[in-house]
Amino acid sequence: MAEPTPDPRLLAALLTVVEAMATVAFALSGLLEAARKRLDAVGVCVVAGLAAFGGGTLRDVLLDRRPFFWVEHAAWLWGLLGLCIAAMAVLRARHFAPTERAMQWPDALGLGLFSAGGTQLALAQGMPAIVAVLMGVVTATFGGVLRDIVCNEIPSAFSDHRPYAVCAFAGGWVLVAALALGAPDSAAVLLAAGTASGLRALALLTDFRLPQWSSGHEPRD
């Protein structure tokens, strides 16, 4: 008996929803970082845009995929501008002090959603599993890397020591395994996203850290 093939339209709709949710989550992390740095309106929009679209754009460049997500769904650009304007008004009116801790939670949610969506998209293009998982990692991490570089910070994905890219990598393999076991696409994507976001949240709550590289010649305080 032949295995049922997923409906391409259903899969495309699922990936669009996942990428849209991840875009909003990463845009919020960019907004909070821009607010912490006291950037002007242009800076806020640029940082939020890089956080939201940077990883997916790099993935699409590497996969030679056109049009880019934010070009194909241009309404999200207007949504991003509206979100930035609303956030600036609310932050200023309520005197909300954004903190690094506040930024971590939307970032963790975006990490899981982007890693699952990026991996699924690459698999749908016929990429080998390891390539697809790495595309998920690129999608999930490089928006935050660009955000931190523009804000003159060492990217937290490289310096935090709490698992970040590792969580995205694990989530990607959960997706590959779930699909190999015959799970529906929607269930596999949600399971992978939940795994990556859950692992990141657990690392934040427990303050679990990966071993730090030591050359044996660190400067003394």
Coordinates of C-alpha atoms in Angstrom, one line a residue:
M1 CA 0.0 0.0 0.0
A2 CA 1.5 3.3 -1.1
E3 CA 2.2 5.9 1.6
P4 CA 0.1 9.0 1.4
T5 CA 2.0 12.1 0.1
P6 CA 1.6 15.4 1.8
D7 CA -0.5 18.1 0.1
P8 CA 2.1 20.7 -1.2
R9 CA -0.4 23.5 -0.6
L10 CA -1.0 22.4 3.0
L11 CA 2.8 22.1 3.6
A12 CA 3.3 25.6 2.1
A13 CA 0.6 27.0 4.3
L14 CA 2.1 25.4 7.4
L15 CA 5.6 26.7 6.6
T16 CA 4.2 30.2 6.0
V17 CA 2.4 30.2 9.4
V18 CA 5.5 28.9 11.2
E19 CA 7.8 31.4 9.6
A20 CA 5.3 34.2 10.3
M21 CA 5.2 33.3 14.0
A22 CA 8.9 33.1 14.2
T23 CA 9.3 36.4 12.4
V24 CA 7.1 38.1 15.0
A25 CA 9.0 36.5 17.9
F26 CA 12.4 37.5 16.5
A27 CA 11.2 41.0 15.7
L28 CA 10.2 41.4 19.4
S29 CA 13.7 40.3 20.5
G30 CA 15.1 42.9 18.1
L31 CA 12.8 45.6 19.4
L32 CA 13.8 44.9 23.0
E33 CA 17.5 44.9 22.1
A34 CA 17.1 48.2 20.2
A35 CA 15.2 49.7 23.2
R36 CA 18.0 48.6 25.6
K37 CA 20.5 50.4 23.3
R38 CA 18.3 53.5 23.1
L39 CA 18.3 53.6 19.3
D40 CA 16.3 56.0 17.3
A41 CA 13.3 55.1 15.2
V42 CA 15.3 54.1 12.2
G43 CA 17.7 52.0 14.3
V44 CA 14.7 50.2 16.0
C45 CA 13.2 49.2 12.6
V46 CA 16.6 48.1 11.2
V47 CA 17.5 46.0 14.2
A48 CA 14.0 44.4 14.3
G49 CA 14.1 43.7 10.6
L50 CA 17.5 42.1 10.8
A51 CA 16.5 39.9 13.7
A52 CA 13.2 38.9 11.9
F53 CA 14.4 38.4 8.4
G54 CA 18.2 37.9 8.5
G55 CA 18.4 34.2 9.2
G56 CA 15.7 33.3 6.7
T57 CA 17.2 35.5 4.0
L58 CA 20.6 33.9 4.4
R59 CA 19.0 30.4 4.2
D60 CA 17.2 31.4 1.0
V61 CA 20.4 32.7 -0.5
L62 CA 22.2 29.4 0.3
L63 CA 19.3 27.3 -1.1
D64 CA 19.0 29.6 -4.1
R65 CA 15.3 30.0 -3.2
R66 CA 13.4 32.9 -4.7
P67 CA 11.5 35.0 -3.9
F68 CA 12.7 35.7 -0.3
F69 CA 10.0 35.2 2.4
W70 CA 9.7 38.9 3.1
V71 CA 9.4 39.7 -0.7
E72 CA 6.8 37.0 -1.3
H73 CA 4.8 38.2 1.7
A74 CA 5.4 41.9 1.6
A75 CA 2.6 42.6 4.0
W76 CA 4.9 41.4 6.8
L77 CA 7.1 44.4 6.1
W78 CA 4.1 46.7 6.9
G79 CA 3.4 44.6 9.9
L80 CA 7.0 44.9 11.1
L81 CA 6.8 48.7 10.7
G82 CA 3.5 48.8 12.6
L83 CA 4.9 46.6 15.4
C84 CA 8.0 48.9 15.7
I85 CA 5.8 52.0 15.9
A86 CA 3.5 50.5 18.4
A87 CA 6.3 49.2 20.5
M88 CA 8.1 52.5 20.6
A89 CA 4.9 54.2 21.7
V90 CA 4.1 51.6 24.4
L91 CA 7.7 51.5 25.8
R92 CA 7.8 55.3 26.0
A93 CA 4.3 55.7 27.5
R94 CA 4.7 53.0 30.2
H95 CA 8.3 53.6 30.9
F96 CA 9.0 49.9 30.5
A97 CA 12.6 49.0 31.0
P98 CA 13.6 46.2 28.6
T99 CA 16.1 43.8 30.0
E100 CA 18.3 41.1 28.5
R101 CA 16.1 38.5 30.4
A102 CA 12.9 39.8 28.8
M103 CA 14.5 39.5 25.3
Q104 CA 15.4 35.8 25.9
W105 CA 11.9 34.4 25.8
P106 CA 10.7 35.6 22.4
D107 CA 14.1 34.7 21.1
A108 CA 13.7 31.2 22.4
L109 CA 10.3 30.9 20.8
G110 CA 11.7 32.2 17.4
L111 CA 14.6 29.8 17.7
G112 CA 12.4 26.7 17.8
L113 CA 10.0 27.9 15.1
F114 CA 12.7 29.0 12.7
S115 CA 14.8 25.8 13.2
A116 CA 11.8 23.6 12.4
G117 CA 10.6 25.7 9.5
G118 CA 14.0 26.1 8.0
T119 CA 14.7 22.3 8.2
Q120 CA 11.3 21.4 6.7
L121 CA 11.8 23.9 3.9
A122 CA 15.2 22.4 3.0
L123 CA 13.9 18.9 3.2
A124 CA 11.0 19.8 0.8
Q125 CA 13.6 21.0 -1.7
G126 CA 15.2 17.5 -1.6
M127 CA 18.3 18.4 0.5
P128 CA 20.1 15.7 2.5
A129 CA 19.2 15.5 6.2
I130 CA 22.4 17.0 7.5
V131 CA 22.2 19.9 5.0
A132 CA 18.5 20.5 5.9
V133 CA 19.3 20.5 9.7
L134 CA 22.1 23.0 9.2
M135 CA 19.8 25.2 7.1
G136 CA 17.4 25.2 10.1
V137 CA 20.3 26.2 12.4
V138 CA 21.2 29.1 10.0
T139 CA 17.6 30.2 9.8
A140 CA 17.3 30.1 13.6
T141 CA 20.5 31.8 14.6
F142 CA 21.8 34.3 12.1
G143 CA 19.0 36.8 12.6
G144 CA 20.1 37.1 16.2
V145 CA 23.8 37.2 15.1
L146 CA 23.1 40.2 12.8
R147 CA 21.0 41.9 15.5
D148 CA 23.9 41.7 18.0
I149 CA 26.5 42.8 15.5
V150 CA 24.6 45.9 14.5
C151 CA 24.1 46.7 18.2
N152 CA 27.9 46.4 18.7
E153 CA 27.7 43.2 20.8
I154 CA 29.5 39.9 20.5
P155 CA 26.7 37.7 19.2
S156 CA 25.0 35.9 22.2
A157 CA 24.8 32.7 20.1
F158 CA 28.6 32.6 20.3
S159 CA 29.3 33.9 23.7
D160 CA 26.4 33.0 26.0
H161 CA 27.7 29.4 26.7
R162 CA 24.1 28.4 27.3
P163 CA 23.0 26.1 24.5
Y164 CA 21.5 28.0 21.5
A165 CA 22.6 26.7 18.1
V166 CA 22.8 23.3 19.8
C167 CA 19.1 23.5 20.6
A168 CA 18.3 24.4 17.0
F169 CA 20.4 21.5 15.8
A170 CA 18.6 19.1 18.1
G171 CA 15.2 20.4 17.0
G172 CA 16.2 19.8 13.4
W173 CA 17.1 16.2 14.0
V174 CA 13.8 15.7 15.9
L175 CA 12.0 16.8 12.7
V176 CA 14.0 14.5 10.5
A177 CA 13.4 11.5 12.8
A178 CA 9.6 12.3 13.2
L179 CA 9.2 12.4 9.4
A180 CA 11.2 9.2 9.0
L181 CA 8.8 7.5 11.5
G182 CA 5.8 8.6 9.4
A183 CA 4.6 11.5 11.5
P184 CA 2.4 14.1 9.7
D185 CA 4.2 17.2 8.6
S186 CA 2.4 19.5 11.0
A187 CA 3.0 17.3 14.0
A188 CA 6.7 16.9 13.1
V189 CA 7.2 20.6 12.8
L190 CA 5.5 21.4 16.1
L191 CA 7.4 18.6 17.8
A192 CA 10.7 19.9 16.5
A193 CA 9.9 23.6 17.3
G194 CA 8.8 22.6 20.8
T195 CA 12.0 20.6 21.3
A196 CA 14.3 23.4 20.3
S197 CA 12.4 26.1 22.2
G198 CA 12.0 23.8 25.2
L199 CA 15.7 23.0 25.4
R200 CA 16.6 26.7 25.2
A201 CA 14.0 27.6 27.9
L202 CA 15.3 24.8 30.1
A203 CA 18.9 26.1 29.7
L204 CA 17.8 29.6 30.6
L205 CA 15.8 28.4 33.7
T206 CA 18.6 26.2 35.0
D207 CA 21.5 28.4 33.8
F208 CA 23.1 25.3 32.2
R209 CA 26.2 26.2 30.3
L210 CA 28.4 24.5 27.8
P211 CA 32.1 24.1 28.7
Q212 CA 34.0 27.2 28.0
W213 CA 37.1 27.1 25.7
S214 CA 40.3 27.6 27.7
S215 CA 43.7 28.1 26.2
G216 CA 45.3 28.1 29.6
H217 CA 46.6 31.6 29.2
E218 CA 43.6 33.7 30.3
P219 CA 44.4 37.2 31.6
R220 CA 44.1 37.5 35.3
D221 CA 41.7 40.1 36.9

